Amino acid sequence: MENYIVSARKYRPSDFKSVVGQSHITTTLQNAIKTNQLAQAFLFCGPRGVGKTTCARILAKTINCTNPTADIEACNQCESCSSFNSNAAFNIVELDAASNNSVDDIRALVEQVRIPPQGGRFKVYIIDEVHMLSPSAFNAFLKTLEEPPAYAKFILATTEKHKIIPTILSRCQIFDFHRIKNEDIIKHLEYIAQKESVKFDQEALHIIAQKSDGGLRDALSMFDQLVSFTNGNLTYSKIIENLNILDYDYYFKFVDSLLASDITNTLILFDEVLEKGFEGLHFINGLSSHLRSLLVSKDAQTAYLMEASQNIQQKYVYQASRCSITFILRALDFANTCAMDYRNASNRRLCVELALLKMANIMNKLQPKTLSPRQSLEEKPVIKEESNNIIEKPNKDVEQPNKDVKDDTEKIKKEIVIPKSSSFSINTNIDKTIKVDEQEQLKRNPPITALDWDIFTQKLNEYADTIKDSKPNLFFILTSCEITNNNDNSATITFLNSMQEREFEMARYDMVKILRKATGCSVFQFKVKTIQEETKEKLYRPLDKFNFLVEKQPALLKLRAEFDFDIDY
């Protein structure tokens, strides 16, 4: 039985052109080799699984190749390349700093550096996870890293550059590896799937690329796992089942319900999501990503930021055409707030449901208010069934009609109501607009109510009674310190010492907030004043203490004379 090799190792890049998504690194290294301007030390830093160690090995292999190609690639035919491909190269030393991080390990490495290569031009030392070295190991490595022999090259790799001391950073050329784009990961997965005769859906590869978070090694590990799970047939439904991912369709259904303000269907859909075993935080983060995709698909210039397959992109564009920018932004705000409050919520399901209810209410608030239509100038009289009591006085000079005609006329007058003629007046509308603006201004900036001192004193005493047991020191301050009215919506409180002032300042904000609400004065504030205690000279000698007491009680002199007391100086 042939040994199985995982895809991350089987399809590991062997030259610069096969490195995925790091062209800015490979181009720089190839130009440095071409112009013979190689530094003595390199630092490759970036997220996991993006090709740091792979590029280090390719660089070590290429600079020792005796017959490189025209585009600065290893020939894979010379003795150096053959020994490297068979893992028998003595000129390339790899050290895992995670398990060899002591100063003794670095000293042993420094001793090896003194030995020149037996074959080839350079001796390359690749130190992976270099941030794990101890401070003493870093210090032992400094001198050799700065002034190594001409044949020695050091390539350091790390995922946490901030943990490396500055003296090491200043001795290296730093290369920052980027997260690999989803498009590049998908192309590489397609290539491997074709090589391995694996059937796949485009949506399935998109899901793997998104789940890998820019790490090609993670994507390949998931690919191998899913190939085994699906028996070589990668479909979208099987992928989301194995990776525990909520289907796209659920998020589209949610947004449709939110746009229709359908609270009932929204809560039922969320219950289905929970029954499938998904956590509320996982769902709300997925909904945020869905809303973000809707936002970027509103404009053709930002549509490329949407990470989805072509078929899914069409669905996003269609649903985005039905959503307003205001709806998407408010829904994103609610989802983001829910995600931040989720971990501290005692009832996490209610936290998500409340956010969904707020989203469902957005469209109700965005609907314009209905206004009654204006009456037309040419509107005809309206005939009403209810009769109005219209009484006309007969004119004596005019001949009165007969009774039947008169009755018919009165009947018509009772049934017809002539509307008042409507006319459009600019001044009238301006006055109405000014009144509406004044009302809105008053709502935003209500008039300031003057402080009623009697009400203030009453509410302050009531507040002091409520804190009598919980804050006895503050209660003593409020009941004993002098509080005066400044007649400018403020009060001055006079403290006996600085300790009272510090105690008051700790509760000042909450107290002012309560008193403003209780008194109705929205601008009330406290002003503080502290009685400055006179600094007196401290008494150390017994005679000084006695003289100080005599000033207050002269009878002590007579007492001293009668008993003949001696006082030490």
Coordinates of C-alpha atoms in Angstrom, one line a residue:
M1 CA 0.0 0.0 0.0
E2 CA 1.4 3.3 -1.1
N3 CA 1.9 5.9 1.6
Y4 CA -0.6 8.8 1.4
I5 CA 0.9 12.3 1.2
V6 CA -1.3 15.3 2.0
S7 CA -1.9 17.9 -0.7
A8 CA 0.0 20.5 1.3
R9 CA 3.2 18.5 0.9
K10 CA 2.5 16.7 -2.4
Y11 CA 1.9 20.0 -4.2
R12 CA 4.3 22.1 -2.3
P13 CA 5.9 24.7 -4.7
S14 CA 9.4 23.8 -5.9
D15 CA 10.3 27.0 -7.7
F16 CA 9.4 30.7 -7.5
K17 CA 6.8 30.7 -10.3
S18 CA 4.7 28.0 -8.5
V19 CA 4.4 30.1 -5.3
V20 CA 0.8 31.2 -4.9
G21 CA -0.1 34.8 -4.2
Q22 CA 3.3 36.1 -3.2
S23 CA 4.6 37.6 -6.5
H24 CA 5.9 40.7 -4.7
I25 CA 8.3 38.5 -2.6
T26 CA 9.4 36.1 -5.4
T27 CA 10.1 38.9 -7.9
T28 CA 12.3 40.8 -5.3
L29 CA 14.3 37.6 -4.5
Q30 CA 14.8 36.7 -8.1
N31 CA 16.1 40.2 -8.9
A32 CA 18.5 40.1 -5.9
I33 CA 19.9 36.7 -7.1
K34 CA 20.2 38.1 -10.6
T35 CA 22.1 41.2 -9.6
N36 CA 24.1 39.3 -6.9
Q37 CA 22.8 41.6 -4.2
L38 CA 21.8 39.0 -1.6
A39 CA 21.7 40.2 2.0
Q40 CA 23.3 38.2 4.8
A41 CA 20.0 37.7 6.6
F42 CA 16.3 37.7 5.6
L43 CA 13.2 37.8 7.8
F44 CA 10.0 36.3 6.4
C45 CA 7.0 37.2 8.4
G46 CA 3.3 36.8 7.8
P47 CA 0.2 34.6 8.7
R48 CA 0.4 30.9 8.9
G49 CA 0.3 28.8 5.7
V50 CA 1.1 31.6 3.2
G51 CA 4.5 30.2 2.0
K52 CA 7.2 31.6 4.3
T53 CA 9.2 28.4 4.8
T54 CA 8.5 27.3 1.2
C55 CA 10.0 30.5 -0.1
A56 CA 13.0 30.1 2.2
R57 CA 13.7 26.6 0.8
I58 CA 13.3 27.7 -2.8
L59 CA 15.7 30.6 -2.1
A60 CA 18.2 28.3 -0.5
K61 CA 17.9 25.8 -3.4
T62 CA 18.2 28.5 -6.1
I63 CA 21.3 30.3 -4.8
N64 CA 23.2 27.0 -4.6
C65 CA 22.1 25.9 -8.1
T66 CA 25.1 25.7 -10.4
N67 CA 23.1 26.1 -13.6
P68 CA 20.1 28.4 -13.0
T69 CA 17.7 29.1 -15.8
A70 CA 17.3 32.4 -17.6
D71 CA 14.4 33.4 -15.4
I72 CA 16.4 32.7 -12.2
E73 CA 14.9 29.3 -11.3
A74 CA 16.7 26.2 -10.1
C75 CA 17.5 23.7 -12.8
N76 CA 16.6 20.6 -10.8
Q77 CA 19.3 18.7 -12.6
C78 CA 22.6 19.7 -11.0
E79 CA 24.1 17.9 -8.0
S80 CA 23.0 20.6 -5.5
C81 CA 19.4 20.5 -6.8
S82 CA 19.2 16.7 -6.8
S83 CA 20.5 16.5 -3.2
F84 CA 18.0 19.1 -2.1
N85 CA 15.1 17.3 -3.8
S86 CA 16.1 14.1 -2.1
N87 CA 16.4 15.9 1.3
A88 CA 20.1 15.1 1.5
A89 CA 21.5 18.7 1.1
F90 CA 24.3 19.3 3.7
N91 CA 24.5 23.0 2.9
I92 CA 20.9 23.8 4.0
V93 CA 20.3 23.6 7.8
E94 CA 16.7 23.9 9.2
L95 CA 16.2 24.7 12.8
D96 CA 12.9 24.8 14.6
A97 CA 13.2 27.6 17.2
A98 CA 10.0 26.5 19.0
S99 CA 11.8 23.4 20.3
N100 CA 15.5 24.7 20.1
N101 CA 15.1 28.1 21.8
S102 CA 17.9 28.0 24.4
V103 CA 21.2 29.9 24.3
D104 CA 23.0 26.5 24.0
D105 CA 21.2 25.7 20.8
I106 CA 22.2 29.0 19.3
R107 CA 25.8 28.5 20.4
A108 CA 25.8 25.2 18.7
L109 CA 24.5 26.8 15.5
V110 CA 27.2 29.5 15.7
E111 CA 29.8 26.8 15.9
Q112 CA 28.4 25.2 12.7
V113 CA 28.6 28.5 10.9
R114 CA 32.4 28.4 11.1
I115 CA 32.5 25.4 8.9
P116 CA 32.4 26.3 5.2
P117 CA 30.2 24.4 2.7
Q118 CA 31.6 21.2 1.3
G119 CA 29.9 21.8 -2.0
G120 CA 28.0 24.7 -3.5
R121 CA 28.4 28.5 -2.9
F122 CA 26.4 29.1 0.2
K123 CA 25.5 27.5 3.5
V124 CA 21.9 28.5 4.3
Y125 CA 20.4 28.4 7.8
I126 CA 16.6 28.4 7.9
I127 CA 15.3 29.2 11.5
D128 CA 11.5 28.7 11.7
E129 CA 9.3 30.4 14.4
V130 CA 12.3 32.5 15.4
H131 CA 10.2 34.6 17.8
M132 CA 10.3 31.7 20.2
L133 CA 14.0 32.2 20.9
S134 CA 14.8 33.3 24.5
P135 CA 16.3 36.8 25.1
S136 CA 19.7 35.3 25.9
A137 CA 19.5 33.2 22.7
F138 CA 18.8 36.3 20.6
N139 CA 21.7 38.1 22.2
A140 CA 24.0 35.2 21.5
F141 CA 22.9 35.3 17.9
L142 CA 23.4 39.0 17.3
K143 CA 27.1 39.2 16.4
T144 CA 27.0 36.2 14.0
L145 CA 23.8 37.5 12.3
E146 CA 25.4 40.9 11.7
E147 CA 28.8 39.8 10.5
P148 CA 28.6 36.2 9.2
P149 CA 31.1 34.6 6.9
A150 CA 30.6 35.4 3.2
Y151 CA 29.3 31.9 2.5
A152 CA 26.6 32.0 5.3
K153 CA 23.0 33.1 4.7
F154 CA 20.3 33.2 7.4
I155 CA 16.6 33.1 6.6
L156 CA 14.4 33.6 9.6
A157 CA 10.6 32.9 9.5
T158 CA 8.0 34.0 12.0
T159 CA 4.3 34.6 12.4
E160 CA 4.7 37.2 15.2
K161 CA 7.2 39.9 14.1
H162 CA 6.4 42.1 17.1
K163 CA 8.0 39.6 19.4
I164 CA 11.4 39.9 17.8
I165 CA 13.8 42.3 19.5
P166 CA 14.7 45.4 17.4
T167 CA 18.4 44.6 17.3
I168 CA 17.5 41.4 15.3
L169 CA 15.1 43.3 13.0
S170 CA 17.7 45.9 12.1
R171 CA 20.1 43.2 10.9
C172 CA 17.7 41.6 8.5
Q173 CA 15.9 42.4 5.2
I174 CA 12.2 42.1 6.2
F175 CA 9.7 40.6 3.7
D176 CA 6.0 40.7 4.7
F177 CA 3.9 37.9 3.3
H178 CA 0.3 38.7 2.5
R179 CA -2.8 36.6 3.1
I180 CA -3.5 34.8 -0.2
K181 CA -6.6 36.1 -2.1
N182 CA -9.5 33.8 -2.4
E183 CA -9.3 33.9 -6.2
D184 CA -5.7 32.5 -6.1
I185 CA -6.7 29.8 -3.6
I186 CA -9.6 28.7 -5.8
K187 CA -7.4 28.5 -8.9
H188 CA -4.8 26.4 -7.0
L189 CA -7.6 24.1 -5.7
E190 CA -9.0 23.7 -9.2
Y191 CA -5.5 22.7 -10.4
I192 CA -5.1 20.1 -7.6
A193 CA -8.7 18.8 -8.1
Q194 CA -8.0 18.2 -11.8
K195 CA -4.7 16.5 -11.0
E196 CA -6.5 14.2 -8.5
S197 CA -9.6 13.6 -10.7
V198 CA -11.9 15.2 -8.1
K199 CA -15.3 16.5 -9.2
F200 CA -16.2 19.9 -7.7
D201 CA -18.7 22.7 -7.7
Q202 CA -17.4 26.3 -8.0
E203 CA -19.4 27.3 -5.0
A204 CA -17.8 24.5 -2.9
L205 CA -14.3 25.8 -3.7
H206 CA -15.4 29.3 -2.8
I207 CA -16.5 28.1 0.6
I208 CA -13.2 26.4 1.2
A209 CA -11.3 29.5 0.2
Q210 CA -13.4 31.7 2.5
K211 CA -13.1 29.3 5.4
S212 CA -9.2 29.2 5.1
D213 CA -8.9 32.9 5.8
G214 CA -6.1 33.5 3.4
G215 CA -4.0 30.5 4.4
L216 CA -3.3 28.1 1.5
R217 CA -2.2 25.3 3.9
D218 CA -5.5 25.5 5.8
A219 CA -7.3 25.4 2.5
L220 CA -5.5 22.3 1.3
S221 CA -6.0 20.5 4.7
M222 CA -9.8 21.2 4.4
F223 CA -9.7 20.1 0.7
D224 CA -8.2 16.7 1.7
Q225 CA -10.7 16.2 4.5
L226 CA -13.7 17.1 2.3
V227 CA -12.5 14.9 -0.5
S228 CA -12.6 11.9 1.9
F229 CA -16.0 13.0 3.3
T230 CA -17.6 13.4 -0.2
N231 CA -15.8 10.5 -1.8
G232 CA -14.2 12.7 -4.4
N233 CA -17.3 14.7 -5.3
L234 CA -17.2 18.2 -3.8
T235 CA -20.7 19.7 -3.8
Y236 CA -21.9 22.8 -2.1
S237 CA -24.5 21.1 0.1
K238 CA -22.0 18.5 1.4
I239 CA -19.3 21.2 2.0
I240 CA -21.5 23.3 4.2
E241 CA -22.7 20.2 6.1
N242 CA -19.2 19.1 6.9
L243 CA -17.7 22.6 7.7
N244 CA -20.8 23.6 9.8
I245 CA -21.6 26.6 7.6
L246 CA -25.0 28.1 7.4
D247 CA -26.5 28.0 3.9
Y248 CA -26.5 31.3 1.8
D249 CA -30.3 30.9 1.3
Y250 CA -31.0 31.4 4.9
Y251 CA -29.5 34.8 4.9
F252 CA -31.3 35.8 1.7
K253 CA -34.6 34.6 3.4
F254 CA -33.8 36.6 6.5
V255 CA -33.2 39.8 4.5
D256 CA -36.5 39.3 2.6
S257 CA -38.3 39.0 5.9
L258 CA -36.6 42.1 7.3
L259 CA -37.5 44.1 4.2
A260 CA -41.2 43.0 4.6
S261 CA -41.1 43.8 8.4
D262 CA -42.2 40.2 8.9
I263 CA -41.4 39.6 12.6
T264 CA -43.1 36.3 12.8
N265 CA -41.2 34.7 9.9
T266 CA -37.9 36.2 11.1
L267 CA -38.2 34.6 14.6
I268 CA -39.2 31.3 13.0
L269 CA -36.2 31.3 10.7
F270 CA -33.9 32.1 13.6
D271 CA -35.4 29.2 15.6
E272 CA -34.6 26.9 12.6
V273 CA -31.0 28.1 12.6
L274 CA -30.6 27.3 16.3
E275 CA -32.2 23.8 15.9
K276 CA -29.5 23.1 13.2
G277 CA -26.9 23.5 16.0
F278 CA -25.5 26.9 15.0
E279 CA -24.6 29.4 17.7
G280 CA -26.2 32.8 17.8
L281 CA -22.8 34.6 17.5
H282 CA -21.9 32.5 14.4
F283 CA -25.3 33.4 12.9
I284 CA -25.0 37.2 13.6
N285 CA -21.5 37.3 12.2
G286 CA -22.7 35.5 9.0
L287 CA -25.6 38.0 8.7
S288 CA -23.1 40.9 9.0
S289 CA -21.0 39.4 6.2
H290 CA -24.2 39.0 4.1
L291 CA -25.2 42.6 4.7
R292 CA -21.7 43.7 3.8
S293 CA -21.9 41.8 0.5
L294 CA -25.2 43.6 -0.2
L295 CA -23.6 46.9 0.5
V296 CA -20.6 46.4 -1.8
S297 CA -22.8 45.0 -4.6
K298 CA -24.9 48.2 -4.7
D299 CA -22.1 49.8 -6.8
A300 CA -20.3 48.2 -9.8
Q301 CA -17.0 49.7 -8.7
T302 CA -17.1 47.8 -5.4
A303 CA -18.7 44.6 -6.6
Y304 CA -15.3 42.9 -6.8
L305 CA -15.0 43.1 -3.0
M306 CA -17.8 40.5 -2.7
E307 CA -16.3 37.1 -2.1
A308 CA -18.7 34.8 -3.8
S309 CA -19.1 32.7 -6.9
Q310 CA -20.7 34.1 -10.1
N311 CA -24.1 32.6 -9.4
I312 CA -24.3 33.8 -5.8
Q313 CA -23.1 37.3 -6.9
Q314 CA -26.2 37.6 -9.2
K315 CA -28.4 36.8 -6.2
Y316 CA -26.7 39.5 -4.1
V317 CA -27.1 42.1 -6.9
Y318 CA -30.8 41.3 -7.2
Q319 CA -31.5 41.6 -3.5
A320 CA -29.3 44.7 -3.1
S321 CA -31.4 46.4 -5.7
R322 CA -34.4 46.0 -3.3
C323 CA -32.5 47.4 -0.3
S324 CA -31.8 51.0 0.4
I325 CA -28.4 52.1 1.7
T326 CA -30.0 53.3 4.9
F327 CA -31.6 49.9 5.6
I328 CA -28.2 48.1 5.1
L329 CA -26.3 50.5 7.2
R330 CA -28.7 50.5 10.1
A331 CA -29.0 46.7 10.0
L332 CA -25.2 46.4 10.0
D333 CA -25.1 48.7 13.0
F334 CA -27.6 46.6 14.9
A335 CA -25.7 43.4 14.0
N336 CA -22.4 44.8 15.1
T337 CA -23.8 46.0 18.4
C338 CA -25.3 42.5 19.0
A339 CA -22.0 40.8 18.3
M340 CA -20.3 43.0 20.8
D341 CA -23.0 42.5 23.5
Y342 CA -23.4 38.8 22.8
R343 CA -20.7 37.4 25.1
N344 CA -21.8 39.5 28.1
A345 CA -25.5 38.8 27.6
S346 CA -27.2 36.6 30.2
N347 CA -29.9 35.6 27.7
R348 CA -27.9 35.3 24.4
R349 CA -30.9 34.1 22.3
L350 CA -32.9 37.2 23.4
C351 CA -29.9 39.4 22.5
V352 CA -29.9 38.1 18.8
E353 CA -33.7 38.2 18.6
L354 CA -33.8 41.8 19.8
A355 CA -31.4 42.8 17.1
L356 CA -33.5 41.0 14.5
L357 CA -36.6 42.8 15.7
K358 CA -34.9 46.2 15.4
M359 CA -33.8 45.3 11.9
A360 CA -37.4 44.3 11.0
N361 CA -38.6 47.7 12.2
I362 CA -36.2 49.7 10.0
M363 CA -38.5 49.7 7.0
N364 CA -41.4 51.0 9.1
K365 CA -39.4 54.0 10.1
L366 CA -38.2 54.6 6.6
Q367 CA -41.7 54.8 5.1
P368 CA -42.8 58.4 4.4
K369 CA -45.7 59.9 6.3
T370 CA -49.0 60.1 4.4
L371 CA -50.2 63.7 4.0
S372 CA -53.8 64.7 3.2
P373 CA -54.1 65.9 -0.4
R374 CA -54.9 69.5 -1.0
Q375 CA -58.3 70.5 -2.2
S376 CA -58.5 71.5 -5.9
L377 CA -59.4 75.0 -6.8
E378 CA -61.9 73.7 -9.4
E379 CA -63.5 71.2 -7.0
K380 CA -67.2 71.0 -7.5
P381 CA -69.7 71.3 -4.6
V382 CA -70.1 68.1 -2.6
I383 CA -73.6 66.7 -2.0
K384 CA -74.1 65.4 1.5
E385 CA -76.9 63.3 2.8
E386 CA -77.0 65.2 6.1
S387 CA -79.1 68.4 5.9
N388 CA -77.9 71.7 7.4
N389 CA -80.4 74.0 9.0
I390 CA -80.3 77.0 6.6
I391 CA -82.9 79.7 7.2
E392 CA -83.4 82.5 4.8
K393 CA -85.5 85.6 5.6
P394 CA -88.0 86.5 2.9
N395 CA -87.6 89.7 1.1
K396 CA -90.8 91.8 1.1
D397 CA -89.9 93.7 -2.1
V398 CA -89.5 90.6 -4.1
E399 CA -92.5 88.5 -5.1
Q400 CA -92.6 85.3 -3.2
P401 CA -92.7 82.1 -5.2
N402 CA -95.5 79.6 -4.7
K403 CA -95.2 77.1 -1.9
D404 CA -94.2 74.1 -4.0
V405 CA -91.3 75.9 -5.7
K406 CA -90.2 77.3 -2.3
D407 CA -90.2 73.9 -0.7
D408 CA -88.1 72.5 -3.6
T409 CA -85.6 75.3 -3.3
E410 CA -85.2 74.9 0.5
K411 CA -84.7 71.1 0.0
I412 CA -81.9 71.7 -2.5
K413 CA -80.2 74.3 -0.3
K414 CA -80.3 71.8 2.6
E415 CA -78.6 69.1 0.6
I416 CA -75.9 71.2 -1.1
V417 CA -72.9 72.5 0.8
I418 CA -70.6 74.8 -1.1
P419 CA -67.0 74.4 0.0
K420 CA -64.9 77.3 0.8
S421 CA -62.7 78.5 -2.0
S422 CA -59.1 77.5 -1.4
S423 CA -56.3 79.9 -2.3
F424 CA -52.6 79.4 -2.1
S425 CA -50.8 82.0 -0.1
I426 CA -47.0 82.2 0.0
N427 CA -47.0 84.2 3.3
T428 CA -49.3 81.7 4.9
N429 CA -47.1 78.7 4.0
I430 CA -44.0 80.6 5.1
D431 CA -45.6 81.3 8.5
K432 CA -46.5 77.6 8.8
T433 CA -43.0 76.6 7.9
I434 CA -41.5 79.0 10.5
K435 CA -43.8 77.7 13.2
V436 CA -42.9 74.1 12.4
D437 CA -39.2 74.9 12.5
E438 CA -39.6 76.7 15.8
Q439 CA -41.4 73.7 17.2
E440 CA -38.7 71.4 16.0
Q441 CA -36.0 73.7 17.4
L442 CA -37.8 73.7 20.8
K443 CA -37.9 69.9 20.8
R444 CA -34.2 69.8 20.1
N445 CA -33.2 72.7 22.4
P446 CA -36.0 73.1 25.1
P447 CA -35.9 76.3 27.1
I448 CA -33.8 76.2 30.3
T449 CA -35.8 76.0 33.5
A450 CA -34.4 78.2 36.3
L451 CA -33.4 76.4 39.5
D452 CA -36.0 76.5 42.2
W453 CA -34.0 76.6 45.4
D454 CA -36.7 75.2 47.6
I455 CA -37.2 72.2 45.4
F456 CA -33.5 71.8 45.1
T457 CA -33.0 71.7 48.9
Q458 CA -35.9 69.2 49.2
K459 CA -34.5 66.9 46.5
L460 CA -31.0 67.1 47.9
N461 CA -32.2 66.1 51.4
E462 CA -34.2 63.2 49.9
Y463 CA -31.0 62.1 48.0
A464 CA -29.0 62.3 51.2
D465 CA -31.5 60.1 53.0
T466 CA -31.2 57.4 50.3
I467 CA -27.4 57.2 50.7
K468 CA -27.3 57.4 54.4
D469 CA -26.4 53.7 54.9
S470 CA -24.6 53.0 51.7
K471 CA -22.4 56.2 51.6
P472 CA -22.2 57.6 55.2
N473 CA -19.3 59.9 54.4
L474 CA -21.1 61.5 51.5
F475 CA -24.2 61.8 53.7
F476 CA -22.2 63.6 56.4
I477 CA -20.8 66.0 53.7
L478 CA -24.2 66.9 52.3
T479 CA -25.8 67.4 55.7
S480 CA -23.0 69.3 57.4
C481 CA -21.2 71.4 54.7
E482 CA -22.5 74.8 53.8
I483 CA -24.4 74.9 50.5
T484 CA -25.2 78.4 49.0
N485 CA -27.3 79.5 46.1
N486 CA -25.4 81.4 43.4
N487 CA -28.6 82.5 41.6
D488 CA -27.2 81.2 38.2
N489 CA -28.5 77.7 38.3
S490 CA -25.6 76.5 40.4
A491 CA -24.8 75.9 44.0
T492 CA -21.5 76.3 45.9
I493 CA -20.6 73.7 48.5
T494 CA -17.9 74.5 51.0
F495 CA -15.7 71.7 52.3
L496 CA -13.8 71.7 55.6
N497 CA -10.8 69.8 54.1
S498 CA -9.6 68.2 50.9
M499 CA -10.7 64.7 52.0
Q500 CA -14.3 65.8 51.9
E501 CA -13.7 67.3 48.4
R502 CA -12.3 64.0 47.1
E503 CA -15.2 62.0 48.5
F504 CA -17.7 64.4 46.9
E505 CA -16.0 64.3 43.5
M506 CA -16.3 60.5 43.3
A507 CA -20.1 60.8 43.4
R508 CA -20.5 64.2 41.7
Y509 CA -21.5 63.1 38.2
D510 CA -24.3 60.7 39.3
M511 CA -25.5 63.3 41.9
V512 CA -25.7 66.2 39.4
K513 CA -27.5 63.9 36.9
I514 CA -30.2 62.9 39.5
L515 CA -30.7 66.5 40.7
R516 CA -31.0 67.9 37.2
K517 CA -33.8 65.4 36.5
A518 CA -35.5 66.0 39.9
T519 CA -35.4 69.8 39.8
G520 CA -36.1 70.1 36.0
C521 CA -33.0 72.4 35.6
S522 CA -31.0 70.8 32.8
V523 CA -27.9 73.0 33.3
F524 CA -27.6 72.8 37.1
Q525 CA -24.0 72.3 38.4
F526 CA -22.1 72.3 41.6
K527 CA -19.2 74.6 42.4
V528 CA -16.8 73.6 45.1
K529 CA -14.8 75.5 47.7
T530 CA -12.4 74.2 50.3
I531 CA -11.4 76.0 53.5
Q532 CA -7.6 76.3 53.4
E533 CA -6.2 75.1 56.8
E534 CA -3.4 77.2 58.1
T535 CA -0.2 75.2 58.2
K536 CA 1.2 75.4 61.8
E537 CA 4.6 74.4 63.0
K538 CA 4.6 71.0 64.6
L539 CA 5.6 70.7 68.2
Y540 CA 8.3 68.3 69.0
R541 CA 9.9 69.4 72.3
P542 CA 8.0 69.0 75.6
L543 CA 8.6 72.6 76.5
D544 CA 7.0 73.8 73.2
K545 CA 4.0 71.6 73.9
F546 CA 3.7 73.0 77.4
N547 CA 3.9 76.6 76.2
F548 CA 1.2 75.9 73.6
L549 CA -1.1 74.5 76.3
V550 CA -0.4 77.5 78.6
E551 CA -1.6 79.8 75.8
K552 CA -4.9 78.1 75.9
Q553 CA -5.0 77.5 79.7
P554 CA -2.8 79.9 81.8
A555 CA -3.7 78.0 85.0
L556 CA -1.2 75.4 84.1
L557 CA 1.6 77.8 85.2
K558 CA 0.2 77.9 88.7
L559 CA -0.2 74.1 88.7
R560 CA 3.4 73.7 87.7
A561 CA 4.7 76.1 90.5
E562 CA 2.7 74.3 93.1
F563 CA 3.9 70.8 92.2
D564 CA 7.4 72.0 91.1
F565 CA 7.3 70.2 87.8
D566 CA 10.5 70.0 85.7
I567 CA 10.0 70.0 81.9
D568 CA 12.7 68.6 79.6
Y569 CA 14.1 70.8 76.9

